Amino acid sequence: MLKIGGIIKAGLENKNMTQKQLGSLLNVNQRTISSYCNDISYPDLDTLTRLCTILEIDICEVLHLHQTNNMQFVVQDDKEMRILNAFRQLPEHKRKDFCDSMILLASIVKQ
């Protein structure tokens, strides 16, 4: 499991912020922040994103995405997000057709 407690502790120290203050900004209690800092529990992705924004920490560094060359798995911009959202709104049985159509369209646009 990914250990992020030390990163959170360092971020708190750099921002001169307490666990209680961070918890208040994230709408969680100080105990929850303490469990994150001690790698007892882990924030969900939404909370981690907000936490990184507050502490001015690069989420890609926290998740080690640069080191593992996994950046291709991260949505890069709003255009990709729109396509992903359109895909996710489809019923399961329509998703393959959507993917096939997008691949065909991409090959046409490339030319």
PDB file of C-alpha atoms in Angstrom:
ATOM      1  CA  MET A   1       0.000   0.000   0.000  1.00  0.00           C
ATOM      2  CA  LEU A   2       1.168   3.498  -0.814  1.00  0.00           C
ATOM      3  CA  LYS A   3       2.624   5.332   2.192  1.00  0.00           C
ATOM      4  CA  ILE A   4       1.596   8.988   2.101  1.00  0.00           C
ATOM      5  CA  GLY A   5       1.613   9.895   5.789  1.00  0.00           C
ATOM      6  CA  GLY A   6       5.091  11.387   5.709  1.00  0.00           C
ATOM      7  CA  ILE A   7       4.196  13.494   2.685  1.00  0.00           C
ATOM      8  CA  ILE A   8       1.111  14.846   4.449  1.00  0.00           C
ATOM      9  CA  LYS A   9       3.104  15.578   7.615  1.00  0.00           C
ATOM     10  CA  ALA A  10       5.727  17.455   5.596  1.00  0.00           C
ATOM     11  CA  GLY A  11       2.999  19.385   3.779  1.00  0.00           C
ATOM     12  CA  LEU A  12       1.412  20.387   7.074  1.00  0.00           C
ATOM     13  CA  GLU A  13       4.766  21.531   8.402  1.00  0.00           C
ATOM     14  CA  ASN A  14       5.558  23.506   5.238  1.00  0.00           C
ATOM     15  CA  LYS A  15       2.190  25.281   5.426  1.00  0.00           C
ATOM     16  CA  ASN A  16       2.524  25.762   9.201  1.00  0.00           C
ATOM     17  CA  MET A  17      -0.869  24.092   9.547  1.00  0.00           C
ATOM     18  CA  THR A  18      -2.249  21.746  12.188  1.00  0.00           C
ATOM     19  CA  GLN A  19      -4.054  18.493  11.548  1.00  0.00           C
ATOM     20  CA  LYS A  20      -7.153  20.091  13.029  1.00  0.00           C
ATOM     21  CA  GLN A  21      -6.979  23.015  10.582  1.00  0.00           C
ATOM     22  CA  LEU A  22      -6.542  20.673   7.629  1.00  0.00           C
ATOM     23  CA  GLY A  23      -9.412  18.532   8.857  1.00  0.00           C
ATOM     24  CA  SER A  24     -11.624  21.586   9.079  1.00  0.00           C
ATOM     25  CA  LEU A  25     -10.813  22.544   5.476  1.00  0.00           C
ATOM     26  CA  LEU A  26     -11.555  18.981   4.323  1.00  0.00           C
ATOM     27  CA  ASN A  27     -14.671  18.606   6.507  1.00  0.00           C
ATOM     28  CA  VAL A  28     -13.183  15.664   8.406  1.00  0.00           C
ATOM     29  CA  ASN A  29     -12.086  15.471  12.024  1.00  0.00           C
ATOM     30  CA  GLN A  30      -8.521  15.670  13.328  1.00  0.00           C
ATOM     31  CA  ARG A  31      -8.542  11.935  14.055  1.00  0.00           C
ATOM     32  CA  THR A  32      -9.056  11.182  10.373  1.00  0.00           C
ATOM     33  CA  ILE A  33      -6.125  13.417   9.419  1.00  0.00           C
ATOM     34  CA  SER A  34      -4.020  11.727  12.098  1.00  0.00           C
ATOM     35  CA  SER A  35      -4.843   8.314  10.632  1.00  0.00           C
ATOM     36  CA  TYR A  36      -3.737   9.578   7.192  1.00  0.00           C
ATOM     37  CA  CYS A  37      -0.500  10.947   8.670  1.00  0.00           C
ATOM     38  CA  ASN A  38       0.228   7.620  10.367  1.00  0.00           C
ATOM     39  CA  ASP A  39      -0.680   5.512   7.308  1.00  0.00           C
ATOM     40  CA  ILE A  40      -3.488   3.833   9.239  1.00  0.00           C
ATOM     41  CA  SER A  41      -6.121   4.834   6.702  1.00  0.00           C
ATOM     42  CA  TYR A  42      -6.038   6.573   3.358  1.00  0.00           C
ATOM     43  CA  PRO A  43      -8.146   9.352   1.863  1.00  0.00           C
ATOM     44  CA  ASP A  44     -10.368   8.630  -1.102  1.00  0.00           C
ATOM     45  CA  LEU A  45      -9.214  10.171  -4.374  1.00  0.00           C
ATOM     46  CA  ASP A  46     -11.444  13.237  -4.069  1.00  0.00           C
ATOM     47  CA  THR A  47     -10.201  13.969  -0.553  1.00  0.00           C
ATOM     48  CA  LEU A  48      -6.604  13.319  -1.586  1.00  0.00           C
ATOM     49  CA  THR A  49      -6.985  15.755  -4.477  1.00  0.00           C
ATOM     50  CA  ARG A  50      -8.353  18.471  -2.186  1.00  0.00           C
ATOM     51  CA  LEU A  51      -5.696  17.703   0.435  1.00  0.00           C
ATOM     52  CA  CYS A  52      -2.923  18.074  -2.154  1.00  0.00           C
ATOM     53  CA  THR A  53      -4.405  21.345  -3.375  1.00  0.00           C
ATOM     54  CA  ILE A  54      -4.575  22.769   0.153  1.00  0.00           C
ATOM     55  CA  LEU A  55      -1.042  21.665   1.027  1.00  0.00           C
ATOM     56  CA  GLU A  56       0.284  22.584  -2.440  1.00  0.00           C
ATOM     57  CA  ILE A  57       1.563  19.059  -3.030  1.00  0.00           C
ATOM     58  CA  ASP A  58       1.823  17.538  -6.520  1.00  0.00           C
ATOM     59  CA  ILE A  59      -0.668  14.651  -6.521  1.00  0.00           C
ATOM     60  CA  CYS A  60       1.320  12.906  -9.259  1.00  0.00           C
ATOM     61  CA  GLU A  61       4.312  12.815  -6.919  1.00  0.00           C
ATOM     62  CA  VAL A  62       2.156  11.503  -4.075  1.00  0.00           C
ATOM     63  CA  LEU A  63       0.849   8.697  -6.272  1.00  0.00           C
ATOM     64  CA  HIS A  64       4.299   8.098  -7.789  1.00  0.00           C
ATOM     65  CA  LEU A  65       2.885   8.499 -11.292  1.00  0.00           C
ATOM     66  CA  HIS A  66       6.041  10.116 -12.680  1.00  0.00           C
ATOM     67  CA  GLN A  67       8.289   7.358 -11.342  1.00  0.00           C
ATOM     68  CA  THR A  68       6.206   4.506 -12.714  1.00  0.00           C
ATOM     69  CA  ASN A  69       5.393   6.024 -16.114  1.00  0.00           C
ATOM     70  CA  ASN A  70       1.685   5.790 -15.340  1.00  0.00           C
ATOM     71  CA  MET A  71       0.837   9.309 -16.513  1.00  0.00           C
ATOM     72  CA  GLN A  72      -1.013   7.808 -19.477  1.00  0.00           C
ATOM     73  CA  PHE A  73      -3.647   6.611 -16.999  1.00  0.00           C
ATOM     74  CA  VAL A  74      -4.385  10.136 -15.737  1.00  0.00           C
ATOM     75  CA  VAL A  75      -6.943  12.339 -17.486  1.00  0.00           C
ATOM     76  CA  GLN A  76      -4.827  15.126 -18.964  1.00  0.00           C
ATOM     77  CA  ASP A  77      -7.369  17.847 -19.741  1.00  0.00           C
ATOM     78  CA  ASP A  78     -11.042  18.793 -19.997  1.00  0.00           C
ATOM     79  CA  LYS A  79     -11.372  17.324 -23.518  1.00  0.00           C
ATOM     80  CA  GLU A  80     -10.353  13.878 -22.291  1.00  0.00           C
ATOM     81  CA  MET A  81     -12.678  14.274 -19.318  1.00  0.00           C
ATOM     82  CA  ARG A  82     -15.634  15.071 -21.597  1.00  0.00           C
ATOM     83  CA  ILE A  83     -15.022  11.899 -23.613  1.00  0.00           C
ATOM     84  CA  LEU A  84     -14.625   9.836 -20.452  1.00  0.00           C
ATOM     85  CA  ASN A  85     -17.824  11.274 -18.973  1.00  0.00           C
ATOM     86  CA  ALA A  86     -19.732  10.521 -22.189  1.00  0.00           C
ATOM     87  CA  PHE A  87     -18.433   6.942 -22.057  1.00  0.00           C
ATOM     88  CA  ARG A  88     -19.381   6.501 -18.394  1.00  0.00           C
ATOM     89  CA  GLN A  89     -22.923   7.732 -19.000  1.00  0.00           C
ATOM     90  CA  LEU A  90     -23.570   4.987 -21.538  1.00  0.00           C
ATOM     91  CA  PRO A  91     -25.178   1.700 -20.579  1.00  0.00           C
ATOM     92  CA  GLU A  92     -22.643  -1.121 -20.354  1.00  0.00           C
ATOM     93  CA  HIS A  93     -23.841  -2.783 -23.562  1.00  0.00           C
ATOM     94  CA  LYS A  94     -23.201   0.416 -25.602  1.00  0.00           C
ATOM     95  CA  ARG A  95     -19.654   1.084 -24.409  1.00  0.00           C
ATOM     96  CA  LYS A  96     -17.888  -1.211 -26.896  1.00  0.00           C
ATOM     97  CA  ASP A  97     -19.653   0.517 -29.794  1.00  0.00           C
ATOM     98  CA  PHE A  98     -18.586   3.880 -28.383  1.00  0.00           C
ATOM     99  CA  CYS A  99     -14.943   2.765 -28.152  1.00  0.00           C
ATOM    100  CA  ASP A 100     -14.979   1.331 -31.665  1.00  0.00           C
ATOM    101  CA  SER A 101     -16.488   4.566 -32.989  1.00  0.00           C
ATOM    102  CA  MET A 102     -13.924   6.724 -31.196  1.00  0.00           C
ATOM    103  CA  ILE A 103     -11.033   4.633 -32.550  1.00  0.00           C
ATOM    104  CA  LEU A 104     -12.421   4.885 -36.081  1.00  0.00           C
ATOM    105  CA  LEU A 105     -12.965   8.621 -35.735  1.00  0.00           C
ATOM    106  CA  ALA A 106      -9.425   9.127 -34.390  1.00  0.00           C
ATOM    107  CA  SER A 107      -7.940   7.250 -37.342  1.00  0.00           C
ATOM    108  CA  ILE A 108      -9.903   9.451 -39.777  1.00  0.00           C
ATOM    109  CA  VAL A 109      -8.906  12.674 -38.017  1.00  0.00           C
ATOM    110  CA  LYS A 110      -5.204  11.656 -37.995  1.00  0.00           C
ATOM    111  CA  GLN A 111      -5.105  11.517 -41.796  1.00  0.00           C
TER     112      GLN A 111
END
